[in-house]
Amino acid sequence: MKKILFGLGALLLLGAAGCGSEEAANEIHIGYFPNFTHITTVVALENGYFEEEMGEEVSIETSTFPDGSAFMEAMSTQDIDIGTVGPSPATTTYLRNPEHEIIAGAVNGGAVLATREDSGIESVEDLDGMRVAIPTIGSTQDIMLREALDEVGLKVDDEGGTVSLVPQAPADTSTLFLQGDVDAAATQEPWGVYLENQANADILLDEEEFAWGTESTTTVVTARKAFTESNEELTQAYLRAHARAVEFIEENQEEAVELFVNHIEETTGNELDYEETLEASERLNPTYEINEEVLQEMATISYEAGYMQSDEIEGLVNRTFLEAALEE
């Protein structure tokens, strides 16, 4: 019911507000998650790249979100202008209300399929009849799991299959493993490494094997169309900062992880283990490139799962701003 009410509310709000261009802005509101797969945004913030690229006259505000639904709701209600989010929430909201666009990639890979130590699971086929933890229903890892299952002829129970999904916050998945409440987990880093080290989990499919492997789209840069249309220079400045963050992470892995760990402690109060997070960083592929083929396949899986009313996502991706930013 909550999802239905949000969908109707967002449609009514946008219908009343109209969907035309806005006046040029001297401020930008950036959204992201305090998650490792949003490290490009964190590094750009911590290193001051956004300020440098946009100039002192632009006011920069930030907001963090617990999940993609909350992020996309904030974007639909114009509370944020741009930021990083998983491709599945961006796609689902676009098909309901196409007022935003994906303008760059952010992180590929960074997700694994882990199994409980004594589960007896040695292959994806062995997930038949098992319980698998996922971050949330409809999340990127949910879609990746369905892709992996489909490759071996299995399905989740909501599609008449035998694999049960257990939505669970990644930070709490170790407890489920230790208590024997789930048999496996489709999760993003650094939680895969944490499961290995804290719950003696095994990695059944690593970042190169799970779903689309290193091309699996985990996080993308998404922006409101009304904002980008009225603020081309500001949008390009954001993407220049984003590209600089990608380059910094590639060339300064240890320092980037330290920046991330410190940022998370400052913003959330949570203390992440530096060495474990550094180990997890080996599984992430920060990028600004967009793989539209993977996005389309993910959309089709979401549609077949009943999460979306269609898988027609033409117009969702706009490379114009990225190409202009890279030229500069």
Coordinates of N, CA, C and O in Angstrom, one line a residue, residues 114 170 173-175 177 185 187 190-203:
A114 N 27.1 -15.0 -1.4 CA 27.8 -15.7 -0.3 C 26.9 -16.8 0.2 O 25.6 -16.7 0.2
P170 N 21.8 -5.4 5.0 CA 23.1 -6.1 4.9 C 23.9 -6.1 6.2 O 24.6 -7.1 6.4
T173 N 23.0 -9.2 8.2 CA 23.0 -10.5 7.5 C 23.9 -11.5 8.2 O 23.6 -12.7 8.3
S174 N 25.0 -11.0 8.8 CA 25.9 -11.9 9.5 C 25.2 -12.6 10.6 O 25.4 -13.8 10.9
T175 N 24.3 -11.9 11.3 CA 23.6 -12.5 12.4 C 22.7 -13.6 11.9 O 22.6 -14.7 12.5
F177 N 23.2 -15.5 9.3 CA 24.1 -16.6 9.0 C 24.5 -17.4 10.2 O 24.4 -18.6 10.2
A185 N 23.3 -15.3 0.8 CA 23.0 -13.9 0.7 C 23.5 -13.3 -0.6 O 24.7 -13.5 -1.0
T187 N 24.6 -9.9 -1.8 CA 24.8 -8.6 -1.1 C 25.9 -7.8 -1.7 O 26.7 -8.3 -2.5
P190 N 30.8 -3.5 1.5 CA 31.8 -4.4 2.0 C 31.2 -5.6 2.8 O 31.9 -6.4 3.5
W191 N 29.9 -5.8 2.7 CA 29.2 -6.8 3.5 C 29.6 -8.2 3.1 O 29.6 -9.1 3.9
G192 N 30.0 -8.4 1.8 CA 30.5 -9.8 1.4 C 31.7 -10.2 2.2 O 31.9 -11.3 2.7
V193 N 32.7 -9.2 2.3 CA 33.9 -9.5 3.0 C 33.6 -9.7 4.5 O 34.2 -10.5 5.2
Y194 N 32.7 -8.9 5.0 CA 32.3 -9.0 6.4 C 31.7 -10.4 6.7 O 32.0 -11.0 7.8
L195 N 30.9 -10.9 5.8 CA 30.3 -12.2 6.0 C 31.4 -13.3 6.0 O 31.4 -14.2 6.8
E196 N 32.4 -13.1 5.1 CA 33.5 -14.1 5.1 C 34.3 -14.0 6.4 O 34.6 -15.1 7.0
N197 N 34.6 -12.9 6.9 CA 35.4 -12.7 8.1 C 34.7 -12.9 9.4 O 35.3 -13.4 10.4
Q198 N 33.4 -12.5 9.5 CA 32.7 -12.5 10.7 C 31.8 -13.8 10.9 O 31.4 -14.1 12.0
A199 N 31.4 -14.4 9.8 CA 30.5 -15.5 9.8 C 31.0 -16.7 9.1 O 30.3 -17.7 8.9
N200 N 32.3 -16.7 8.7 CA 32.9 -17.8 8.0 C 32.2 -18.2 6.7 O 32.1 -19.4 6.4
A201 N 31.6 -17.2 6.1 CA 30.8 -17.5 4.9 C 31.8 -17.8 3.7 O 32.9 -17.4 3.7
D202 N 31.2 -18.6 2.7 CA 31.9 -18.9 1.5 C 31.4 -18.0 0.4 O 30.2 -17.7 0.4
I203 N 32.2 -17.6 -0.5 CA 31.8 -16.8 -1.7 C 31.5 -17.8 -2.8 O 32.4 -18.4 -3.4

